PDB file of C-alpha atoms and ligand atoms in Angstrom:
ATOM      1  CA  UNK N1182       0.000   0.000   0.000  1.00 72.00           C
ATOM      2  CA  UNK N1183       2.887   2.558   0.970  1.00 75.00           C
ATOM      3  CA  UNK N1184       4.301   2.024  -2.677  1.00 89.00           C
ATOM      4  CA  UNK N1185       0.627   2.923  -4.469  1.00 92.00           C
ATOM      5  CA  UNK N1186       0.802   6.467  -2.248  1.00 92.00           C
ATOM      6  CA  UNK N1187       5.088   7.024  -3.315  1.00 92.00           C
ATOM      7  CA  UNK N1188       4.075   6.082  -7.131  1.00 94.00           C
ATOM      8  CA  UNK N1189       1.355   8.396  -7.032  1.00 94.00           C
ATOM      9  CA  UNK N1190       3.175  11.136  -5.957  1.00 93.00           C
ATOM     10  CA  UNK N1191       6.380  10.498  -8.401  1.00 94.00           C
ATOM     11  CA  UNK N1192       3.963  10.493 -11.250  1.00 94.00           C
ATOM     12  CA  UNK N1193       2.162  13.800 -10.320  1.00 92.00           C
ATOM     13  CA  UNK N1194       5.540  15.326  -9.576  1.00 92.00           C
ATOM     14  CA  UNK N1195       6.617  13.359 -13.366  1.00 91.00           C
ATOM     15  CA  UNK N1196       3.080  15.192 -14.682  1.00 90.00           C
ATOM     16  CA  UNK N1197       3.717  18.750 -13.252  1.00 87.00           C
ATOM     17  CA  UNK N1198       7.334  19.190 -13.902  1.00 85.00           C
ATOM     18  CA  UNK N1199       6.920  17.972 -17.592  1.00 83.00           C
ATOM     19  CA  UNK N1200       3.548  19.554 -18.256  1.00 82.00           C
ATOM     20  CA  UNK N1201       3.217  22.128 -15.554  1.00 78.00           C
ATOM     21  CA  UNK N1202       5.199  24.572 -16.656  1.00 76.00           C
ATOM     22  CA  UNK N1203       4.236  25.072 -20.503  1.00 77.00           C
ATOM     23  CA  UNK N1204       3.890  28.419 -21.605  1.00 77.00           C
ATOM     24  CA  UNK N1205       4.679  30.525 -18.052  1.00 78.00           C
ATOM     25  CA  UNK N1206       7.056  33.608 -18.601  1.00 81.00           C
ATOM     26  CA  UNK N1207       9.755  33.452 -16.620  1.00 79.00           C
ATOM     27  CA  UNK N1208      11.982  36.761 -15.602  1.00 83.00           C
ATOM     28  CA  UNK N1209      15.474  34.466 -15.632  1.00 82.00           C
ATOM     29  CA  UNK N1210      17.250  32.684 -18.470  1.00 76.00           C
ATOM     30  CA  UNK N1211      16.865  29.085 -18.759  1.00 72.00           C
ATOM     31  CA  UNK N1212      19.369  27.066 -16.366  1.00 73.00           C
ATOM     32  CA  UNK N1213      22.345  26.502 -18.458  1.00 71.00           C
ATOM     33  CA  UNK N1214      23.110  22.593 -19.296  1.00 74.00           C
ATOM     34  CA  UNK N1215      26.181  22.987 -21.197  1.00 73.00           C
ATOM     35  CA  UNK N1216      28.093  26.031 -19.880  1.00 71.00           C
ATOM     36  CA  UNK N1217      28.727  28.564 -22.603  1.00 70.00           C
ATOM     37  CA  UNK N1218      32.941  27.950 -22.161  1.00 74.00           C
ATOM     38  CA  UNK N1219      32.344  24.668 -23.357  1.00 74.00           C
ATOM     39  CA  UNK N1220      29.612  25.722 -26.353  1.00 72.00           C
ATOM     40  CA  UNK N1221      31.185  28.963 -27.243  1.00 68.00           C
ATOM     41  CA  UNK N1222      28.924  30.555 -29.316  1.00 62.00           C
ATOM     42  CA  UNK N1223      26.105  27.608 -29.224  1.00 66.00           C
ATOM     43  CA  UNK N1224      23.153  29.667 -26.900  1.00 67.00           C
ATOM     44  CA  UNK N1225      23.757  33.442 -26.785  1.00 69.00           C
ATOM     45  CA  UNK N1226      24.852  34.842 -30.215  1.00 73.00           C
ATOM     46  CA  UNK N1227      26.272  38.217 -29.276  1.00 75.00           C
ATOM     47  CA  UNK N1228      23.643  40.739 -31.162  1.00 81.00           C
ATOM     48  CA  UNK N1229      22.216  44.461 -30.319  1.00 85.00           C
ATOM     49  CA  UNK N1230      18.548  44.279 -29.759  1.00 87.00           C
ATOM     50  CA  UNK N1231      16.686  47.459 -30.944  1.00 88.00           C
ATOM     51  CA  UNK N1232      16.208  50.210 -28.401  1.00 91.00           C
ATOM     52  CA  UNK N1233      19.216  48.751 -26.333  1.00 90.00           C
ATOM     53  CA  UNK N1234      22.127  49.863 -24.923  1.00 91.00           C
ATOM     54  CA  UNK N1235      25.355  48.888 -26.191  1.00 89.00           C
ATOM     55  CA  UNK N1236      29.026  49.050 -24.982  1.00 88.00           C
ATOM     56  CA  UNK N1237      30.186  48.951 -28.898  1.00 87.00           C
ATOM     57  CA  UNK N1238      29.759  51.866 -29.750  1.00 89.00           C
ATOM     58  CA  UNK N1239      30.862  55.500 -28.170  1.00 92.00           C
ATOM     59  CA  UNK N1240      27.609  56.584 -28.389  1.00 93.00           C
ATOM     60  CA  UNK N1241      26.280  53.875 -25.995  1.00 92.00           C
ATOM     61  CA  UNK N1242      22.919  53.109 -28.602  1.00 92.00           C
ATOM     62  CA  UNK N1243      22.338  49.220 -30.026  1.00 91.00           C
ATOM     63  CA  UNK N1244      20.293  51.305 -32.884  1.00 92.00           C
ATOM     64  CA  UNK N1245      22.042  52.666 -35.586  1.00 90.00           C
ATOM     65  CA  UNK N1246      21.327  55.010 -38.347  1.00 90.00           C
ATOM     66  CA  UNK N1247      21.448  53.198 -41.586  1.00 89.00           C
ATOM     67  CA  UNK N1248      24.098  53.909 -44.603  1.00 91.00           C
ATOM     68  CA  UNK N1249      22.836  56.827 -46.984  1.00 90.00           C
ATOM     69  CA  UNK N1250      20.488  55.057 -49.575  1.00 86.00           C
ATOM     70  CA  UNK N1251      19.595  52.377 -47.739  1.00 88.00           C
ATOM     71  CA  UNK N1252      16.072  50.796 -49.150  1.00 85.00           C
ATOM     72  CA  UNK N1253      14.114  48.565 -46.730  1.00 81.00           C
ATOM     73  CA  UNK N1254      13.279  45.085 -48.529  1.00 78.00           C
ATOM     74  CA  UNK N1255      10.538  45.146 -50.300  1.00 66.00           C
ATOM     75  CA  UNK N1256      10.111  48.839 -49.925  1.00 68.00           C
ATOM     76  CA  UNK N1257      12.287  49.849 -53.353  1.00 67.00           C
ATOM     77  CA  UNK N1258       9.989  52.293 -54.993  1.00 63.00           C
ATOM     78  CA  UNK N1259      10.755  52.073 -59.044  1.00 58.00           C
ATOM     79  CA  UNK N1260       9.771  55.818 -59.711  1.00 54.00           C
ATOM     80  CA  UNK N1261      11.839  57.138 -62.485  1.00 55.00           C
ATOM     81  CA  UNK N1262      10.168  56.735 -65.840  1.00 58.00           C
ATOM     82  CA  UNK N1263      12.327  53.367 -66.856  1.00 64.00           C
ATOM     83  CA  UNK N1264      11.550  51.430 -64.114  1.00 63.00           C
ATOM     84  CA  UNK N1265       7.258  52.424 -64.056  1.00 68.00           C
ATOM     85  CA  UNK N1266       7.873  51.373 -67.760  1.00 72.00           C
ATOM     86  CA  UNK N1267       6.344  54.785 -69.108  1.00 76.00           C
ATOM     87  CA  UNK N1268       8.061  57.319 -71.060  1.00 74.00           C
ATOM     88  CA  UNK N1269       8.691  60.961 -70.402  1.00 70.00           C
ATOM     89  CA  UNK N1270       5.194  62.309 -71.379  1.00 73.00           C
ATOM     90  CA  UNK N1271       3.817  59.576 -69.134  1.00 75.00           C
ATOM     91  CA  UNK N1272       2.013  56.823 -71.448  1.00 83.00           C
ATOM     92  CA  UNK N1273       3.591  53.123 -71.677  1.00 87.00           C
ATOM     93  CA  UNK N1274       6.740  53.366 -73.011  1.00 86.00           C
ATOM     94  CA  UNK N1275       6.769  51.395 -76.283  1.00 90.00           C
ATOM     95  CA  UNK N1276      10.565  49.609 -76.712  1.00 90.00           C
ATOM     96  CA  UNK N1277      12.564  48.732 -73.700  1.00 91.00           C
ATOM     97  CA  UNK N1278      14.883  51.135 -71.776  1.00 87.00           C
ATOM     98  CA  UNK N1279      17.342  52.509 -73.903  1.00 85.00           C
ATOM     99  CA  UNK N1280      20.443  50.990 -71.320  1.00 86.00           C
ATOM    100  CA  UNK N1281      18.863  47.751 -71.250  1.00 90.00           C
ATOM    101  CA  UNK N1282      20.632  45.792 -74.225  1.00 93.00           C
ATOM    102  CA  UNK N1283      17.741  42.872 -75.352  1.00 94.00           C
ATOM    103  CA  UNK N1284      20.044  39.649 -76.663  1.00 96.00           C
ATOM    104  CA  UNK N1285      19.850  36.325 -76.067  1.00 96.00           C
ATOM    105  CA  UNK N1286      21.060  36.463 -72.626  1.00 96.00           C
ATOM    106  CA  UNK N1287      18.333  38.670 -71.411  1.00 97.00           C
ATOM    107  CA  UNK N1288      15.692  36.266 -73.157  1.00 97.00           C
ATOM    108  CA  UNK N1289      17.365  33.371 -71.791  1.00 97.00           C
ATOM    109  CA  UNK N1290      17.402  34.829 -68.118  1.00 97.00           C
ATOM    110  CA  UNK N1291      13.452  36.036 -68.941  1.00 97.00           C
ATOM    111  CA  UNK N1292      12.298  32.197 -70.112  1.00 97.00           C
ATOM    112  CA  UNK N1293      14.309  31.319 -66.509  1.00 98.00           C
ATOM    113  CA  UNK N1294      12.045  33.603 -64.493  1.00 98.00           C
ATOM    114  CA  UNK N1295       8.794  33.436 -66.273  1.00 97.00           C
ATOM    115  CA  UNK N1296       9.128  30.005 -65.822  1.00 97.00           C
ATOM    116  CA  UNK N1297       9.814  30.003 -61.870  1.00 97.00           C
ATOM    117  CA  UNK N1298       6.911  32.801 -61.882  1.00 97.00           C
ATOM    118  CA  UNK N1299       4.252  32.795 -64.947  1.00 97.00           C
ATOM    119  CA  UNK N1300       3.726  29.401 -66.239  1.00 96.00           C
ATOM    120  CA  UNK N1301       2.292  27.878 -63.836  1.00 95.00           C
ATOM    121  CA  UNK N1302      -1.215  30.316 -64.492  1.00 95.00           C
ATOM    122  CA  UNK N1303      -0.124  31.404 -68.157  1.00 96.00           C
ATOM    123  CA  UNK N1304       1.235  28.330 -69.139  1.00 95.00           C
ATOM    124  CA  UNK N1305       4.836  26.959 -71.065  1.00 96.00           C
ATOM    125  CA  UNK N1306       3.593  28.563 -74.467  1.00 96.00           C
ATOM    126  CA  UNK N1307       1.997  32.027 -72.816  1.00 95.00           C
ATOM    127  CA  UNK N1308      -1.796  30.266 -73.971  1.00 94.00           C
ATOM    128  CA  UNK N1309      -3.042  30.582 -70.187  1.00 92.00           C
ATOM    129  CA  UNK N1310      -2.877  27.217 -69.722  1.00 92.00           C
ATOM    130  CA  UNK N1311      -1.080  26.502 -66.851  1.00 92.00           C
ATOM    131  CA  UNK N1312      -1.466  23.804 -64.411  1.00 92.00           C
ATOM    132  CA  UNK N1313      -3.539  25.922 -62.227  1.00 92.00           C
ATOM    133  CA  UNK N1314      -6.142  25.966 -64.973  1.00 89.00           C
ATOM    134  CA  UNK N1315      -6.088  22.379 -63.618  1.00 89.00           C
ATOM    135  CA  UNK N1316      -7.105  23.137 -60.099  1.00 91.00           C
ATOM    136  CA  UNK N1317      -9.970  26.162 -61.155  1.00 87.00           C
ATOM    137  CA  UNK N1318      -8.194  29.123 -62.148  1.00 83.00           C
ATOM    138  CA  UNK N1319      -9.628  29.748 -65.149  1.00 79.00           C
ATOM    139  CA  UNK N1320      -9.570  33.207 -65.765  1.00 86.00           C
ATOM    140  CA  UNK N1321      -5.397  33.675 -66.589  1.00 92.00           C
ATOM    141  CA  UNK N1322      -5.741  35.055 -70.048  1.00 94.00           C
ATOM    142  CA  UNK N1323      -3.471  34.147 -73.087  1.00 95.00           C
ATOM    143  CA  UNK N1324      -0.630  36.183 -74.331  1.00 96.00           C
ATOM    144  CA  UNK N1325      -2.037  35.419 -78.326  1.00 96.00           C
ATOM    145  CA  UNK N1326      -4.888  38.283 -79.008  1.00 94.00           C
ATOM    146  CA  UNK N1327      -4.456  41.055 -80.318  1.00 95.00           C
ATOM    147  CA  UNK N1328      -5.115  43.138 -77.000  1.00 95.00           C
ATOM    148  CA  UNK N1329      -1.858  41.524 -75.597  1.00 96.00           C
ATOM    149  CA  UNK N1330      -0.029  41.495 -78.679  1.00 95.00           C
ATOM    150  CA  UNK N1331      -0.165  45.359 -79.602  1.00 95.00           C
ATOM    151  CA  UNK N1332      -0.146  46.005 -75.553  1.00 95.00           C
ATOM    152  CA  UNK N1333       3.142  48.945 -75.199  1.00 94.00           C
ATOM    153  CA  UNK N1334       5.986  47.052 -73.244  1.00 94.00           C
ATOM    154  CA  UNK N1335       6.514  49.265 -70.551  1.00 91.00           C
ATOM    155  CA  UNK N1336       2.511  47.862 -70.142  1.00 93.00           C
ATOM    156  CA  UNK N1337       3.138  44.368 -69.750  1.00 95.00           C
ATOM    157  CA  UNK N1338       6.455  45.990 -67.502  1.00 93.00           C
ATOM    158  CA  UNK N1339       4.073  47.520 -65.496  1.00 91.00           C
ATOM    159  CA  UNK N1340       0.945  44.195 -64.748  1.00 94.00           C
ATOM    160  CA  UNK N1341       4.274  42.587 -63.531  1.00 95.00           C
ATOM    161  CA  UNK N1342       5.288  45.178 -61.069  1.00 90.00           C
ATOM    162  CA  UNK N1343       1.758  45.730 -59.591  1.00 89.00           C
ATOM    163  CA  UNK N1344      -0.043  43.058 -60.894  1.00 92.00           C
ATOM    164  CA  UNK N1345      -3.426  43.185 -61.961  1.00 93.00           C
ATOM    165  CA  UNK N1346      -7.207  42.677 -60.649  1.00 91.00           C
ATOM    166  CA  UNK N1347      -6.383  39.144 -59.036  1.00 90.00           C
ATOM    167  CA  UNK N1348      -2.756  38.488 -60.142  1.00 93.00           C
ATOM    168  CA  UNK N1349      -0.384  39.404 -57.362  1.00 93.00           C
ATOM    169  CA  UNK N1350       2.763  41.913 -58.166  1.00 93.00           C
ATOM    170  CA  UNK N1351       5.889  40.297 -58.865  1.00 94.00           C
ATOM    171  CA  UNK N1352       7.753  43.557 -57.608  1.00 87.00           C
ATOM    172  CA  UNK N1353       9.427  42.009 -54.607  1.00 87.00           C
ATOM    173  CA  UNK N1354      10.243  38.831 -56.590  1.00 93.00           C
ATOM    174  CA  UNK N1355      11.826  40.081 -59.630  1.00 93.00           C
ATOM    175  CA  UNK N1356      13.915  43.166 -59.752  1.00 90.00           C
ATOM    176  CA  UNK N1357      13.370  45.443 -62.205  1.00 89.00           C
ATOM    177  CA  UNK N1358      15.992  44.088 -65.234  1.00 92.00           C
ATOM    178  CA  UNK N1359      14.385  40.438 -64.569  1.00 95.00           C
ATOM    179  CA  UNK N1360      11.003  42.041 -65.220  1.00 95.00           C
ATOM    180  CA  UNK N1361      12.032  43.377 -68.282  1.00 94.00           C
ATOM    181  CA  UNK N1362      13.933  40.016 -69.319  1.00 97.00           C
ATOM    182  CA  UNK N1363      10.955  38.397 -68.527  1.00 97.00           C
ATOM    183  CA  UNK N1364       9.031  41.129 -71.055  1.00 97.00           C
ATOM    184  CA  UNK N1365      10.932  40.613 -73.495  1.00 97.00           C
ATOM    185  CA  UNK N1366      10.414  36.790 -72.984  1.00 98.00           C
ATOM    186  CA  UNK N1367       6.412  37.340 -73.558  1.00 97.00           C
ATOM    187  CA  UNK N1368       7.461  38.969 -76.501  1.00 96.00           C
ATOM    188  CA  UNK N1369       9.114  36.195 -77.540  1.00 96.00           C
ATOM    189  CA  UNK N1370       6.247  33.973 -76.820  1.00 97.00           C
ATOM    190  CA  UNK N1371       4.226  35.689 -79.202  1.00 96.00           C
ATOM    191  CA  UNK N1372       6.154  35.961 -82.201  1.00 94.00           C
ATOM    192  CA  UNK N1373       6.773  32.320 -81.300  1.00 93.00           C
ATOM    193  CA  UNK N1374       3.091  31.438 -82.241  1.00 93.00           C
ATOM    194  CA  UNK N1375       3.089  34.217 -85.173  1.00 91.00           C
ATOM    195  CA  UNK N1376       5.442  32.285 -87.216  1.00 87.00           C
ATOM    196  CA  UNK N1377       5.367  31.989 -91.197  1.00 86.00           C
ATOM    197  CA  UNK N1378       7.644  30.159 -93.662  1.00 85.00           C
ATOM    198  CA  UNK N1379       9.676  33.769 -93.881  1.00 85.00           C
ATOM    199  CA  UNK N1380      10.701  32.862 -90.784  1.00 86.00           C
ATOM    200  CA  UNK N1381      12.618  29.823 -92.048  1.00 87.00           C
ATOM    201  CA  UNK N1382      16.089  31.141 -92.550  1.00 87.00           C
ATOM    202  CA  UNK N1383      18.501  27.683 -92.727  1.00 89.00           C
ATOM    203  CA  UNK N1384      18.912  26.409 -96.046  1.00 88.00           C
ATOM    204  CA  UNK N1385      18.667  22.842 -95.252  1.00 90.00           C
ATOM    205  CA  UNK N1386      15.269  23.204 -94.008  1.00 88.00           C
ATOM    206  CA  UNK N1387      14.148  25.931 -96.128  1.00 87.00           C
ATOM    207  CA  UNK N1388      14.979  23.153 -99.022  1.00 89.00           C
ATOM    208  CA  UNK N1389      13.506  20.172 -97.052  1.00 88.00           C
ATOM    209  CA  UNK N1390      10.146  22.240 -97.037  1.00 84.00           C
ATOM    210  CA  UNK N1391      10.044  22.979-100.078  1.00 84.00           C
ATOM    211  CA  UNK N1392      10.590  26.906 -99.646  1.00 79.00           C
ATOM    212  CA  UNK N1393      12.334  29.449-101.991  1.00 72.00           C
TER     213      UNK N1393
HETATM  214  C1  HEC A2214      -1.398  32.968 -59.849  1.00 87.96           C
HETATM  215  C2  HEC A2214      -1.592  33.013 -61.268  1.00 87.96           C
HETATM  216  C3  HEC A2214      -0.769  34.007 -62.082  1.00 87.96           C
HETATM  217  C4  HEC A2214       0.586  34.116 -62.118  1.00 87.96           C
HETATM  218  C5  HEC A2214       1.612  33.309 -61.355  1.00 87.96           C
HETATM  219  C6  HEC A2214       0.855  35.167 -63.064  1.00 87.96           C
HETATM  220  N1  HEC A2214      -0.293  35.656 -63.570  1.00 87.96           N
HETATM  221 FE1  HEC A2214      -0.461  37.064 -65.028  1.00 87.96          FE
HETATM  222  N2  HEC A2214      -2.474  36.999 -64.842  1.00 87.96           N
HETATM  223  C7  HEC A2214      -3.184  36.163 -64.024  1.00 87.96           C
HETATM  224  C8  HEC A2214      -4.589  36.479 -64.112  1.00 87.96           C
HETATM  225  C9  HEC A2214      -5.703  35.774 -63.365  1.00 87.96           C
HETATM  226  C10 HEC A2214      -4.694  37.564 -65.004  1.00 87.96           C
HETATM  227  C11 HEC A2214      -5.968  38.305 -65.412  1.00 87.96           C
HETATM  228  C12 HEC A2214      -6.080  39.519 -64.516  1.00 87.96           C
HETATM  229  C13 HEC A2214      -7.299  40.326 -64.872  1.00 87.96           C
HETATM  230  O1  HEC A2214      -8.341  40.002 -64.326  1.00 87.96           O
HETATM  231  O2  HEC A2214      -7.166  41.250 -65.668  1.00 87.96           O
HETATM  232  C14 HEC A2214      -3.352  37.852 -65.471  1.00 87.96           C
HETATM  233  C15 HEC A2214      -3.045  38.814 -66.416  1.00 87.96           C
HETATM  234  C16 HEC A2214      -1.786  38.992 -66.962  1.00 87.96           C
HETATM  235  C17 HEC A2214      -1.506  39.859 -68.078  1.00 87.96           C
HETATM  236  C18 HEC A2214      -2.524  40.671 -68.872  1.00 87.96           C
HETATM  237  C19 HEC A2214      -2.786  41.964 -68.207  1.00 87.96           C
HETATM  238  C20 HEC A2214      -3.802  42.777 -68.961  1.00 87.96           C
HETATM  239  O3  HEC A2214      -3.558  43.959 -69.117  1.00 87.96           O
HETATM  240  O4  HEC A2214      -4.834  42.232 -69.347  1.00 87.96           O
HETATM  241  C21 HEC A2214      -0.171  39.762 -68.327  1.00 87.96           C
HETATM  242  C22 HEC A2214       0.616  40.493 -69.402  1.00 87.96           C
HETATM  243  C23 HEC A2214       0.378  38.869 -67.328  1.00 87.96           C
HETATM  244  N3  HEC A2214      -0.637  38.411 -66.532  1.00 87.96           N
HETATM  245  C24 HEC A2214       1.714  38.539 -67.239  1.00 87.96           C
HETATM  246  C25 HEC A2214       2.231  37.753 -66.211  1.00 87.96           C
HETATM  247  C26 HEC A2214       3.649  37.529 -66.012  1.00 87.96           C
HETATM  248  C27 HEC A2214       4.738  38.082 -66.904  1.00 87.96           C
HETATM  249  C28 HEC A2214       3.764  36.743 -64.925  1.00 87.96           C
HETATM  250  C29 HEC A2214       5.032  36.265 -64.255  1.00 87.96           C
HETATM  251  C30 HEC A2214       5.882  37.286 -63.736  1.00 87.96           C
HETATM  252  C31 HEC A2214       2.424  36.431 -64.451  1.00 87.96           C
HETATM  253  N4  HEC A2214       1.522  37.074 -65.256  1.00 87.96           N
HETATM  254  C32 HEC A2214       2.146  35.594 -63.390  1.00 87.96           C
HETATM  255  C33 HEC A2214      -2.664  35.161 -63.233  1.00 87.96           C
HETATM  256  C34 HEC A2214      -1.320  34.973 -62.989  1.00 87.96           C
END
């Protein structure tokens, strides 16, 4: 009988001291296991916490002011004309910025993004078929009519950066040279469907189909 009463009381000490404790704030640090000579480095990363003190520097404040141009992430704010994709009077800028050279490294680093970030709603081939068509997004239109087609770059420049009715902005995922690469890559898209036997240029094949 004495050992039912000593079990008892080991489990509801076992019970409290595992269970009991969850969640209260306590004012001092956790006991420390493994002293911090033997785990340099392991528990308490030496770091300012904001509105501290600190012995660092002269001034005795953890804050400091950050360099000249610093940008939070996230909060870069593409307001010269090149980056809103509009030209100086204001209207879509038709072309791509003058600095930005468009060769096959650009469209090769635009097919790279657009295909991290568009196909999956606009599909491989731009034809809004992507594989969330699948799951009952239907809506993501196709880069082949004529609305898209004769739409100004710096218009296409500019859905990307802040997006449109229910497609997100791709502003904090693509800076603003990948969004033009990845312009340029739409572009490509559609010429890509828009293709004749003009296009044909080797002379094997032009031969082999039977074009002059
Ligand atoms: C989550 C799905 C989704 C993703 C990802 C997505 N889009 Fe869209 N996109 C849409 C939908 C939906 C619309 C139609 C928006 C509307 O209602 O006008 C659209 C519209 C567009 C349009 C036409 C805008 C217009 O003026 O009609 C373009 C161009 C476009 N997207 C390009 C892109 C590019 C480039 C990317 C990759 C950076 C991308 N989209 C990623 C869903 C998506």
């Amino acid at each position: 009988m004495r050992h039912v009463y000593l079990i008892t009381f080991f489990v509801c000490v076992l019970v409290v001291s595992i269970l009991g404790f969850r969640d209260t704030p306590f004012t001092l640090p956790p006991m420390d296991v493994f002293p911090e000579w033997a785990f340099p480095g392991m528990k308490h990363t030496p770091k300012l916490r904001p509105q501290a003190e600190s012995k660092f520097f002269a001034d005795g404040r953890a804050d400091r002011t950050p360099p000249a141009h610093t940008v939070a992430r996230g909060m870069l704010r593409d307001d010269d004309h090149r980056h809103l994709g509009k030209d100086s009077a204001g209207a879509f800028a038709v072309g791509f910025p003058a600095d930005l050279p468009v060769d096959l490294k650009l469209l090769e680093r635009g097919r790279d993004r657009y295909q991290v970030y568009c196909s999956v709603c606009h599909g491989a081939l731009g034809d809004g078929n992507g594989i969330t068509k699948k799951y009952g997004m239907g809506a993501t239109p196709t880069y082949h009519d004529d609305r898209l087609r004769s739409m100004p770059e710096g218009e296409l420049y500019n859905t990307i950066t802040n997006g449109k009715n229910t497609m997100l902005p791709y502003a904090d995922k693509l800076t603003p040279d990948e969004r033009w690469a990845v312009v340029a890559y739409v572009r490509a898209l559609q010429r890509a469907q828009l293709g004749t036997a003009a296009d044909v240029q080797d002379p094997a094949a032009k031969k082999s189909l039977g074009i002059q």
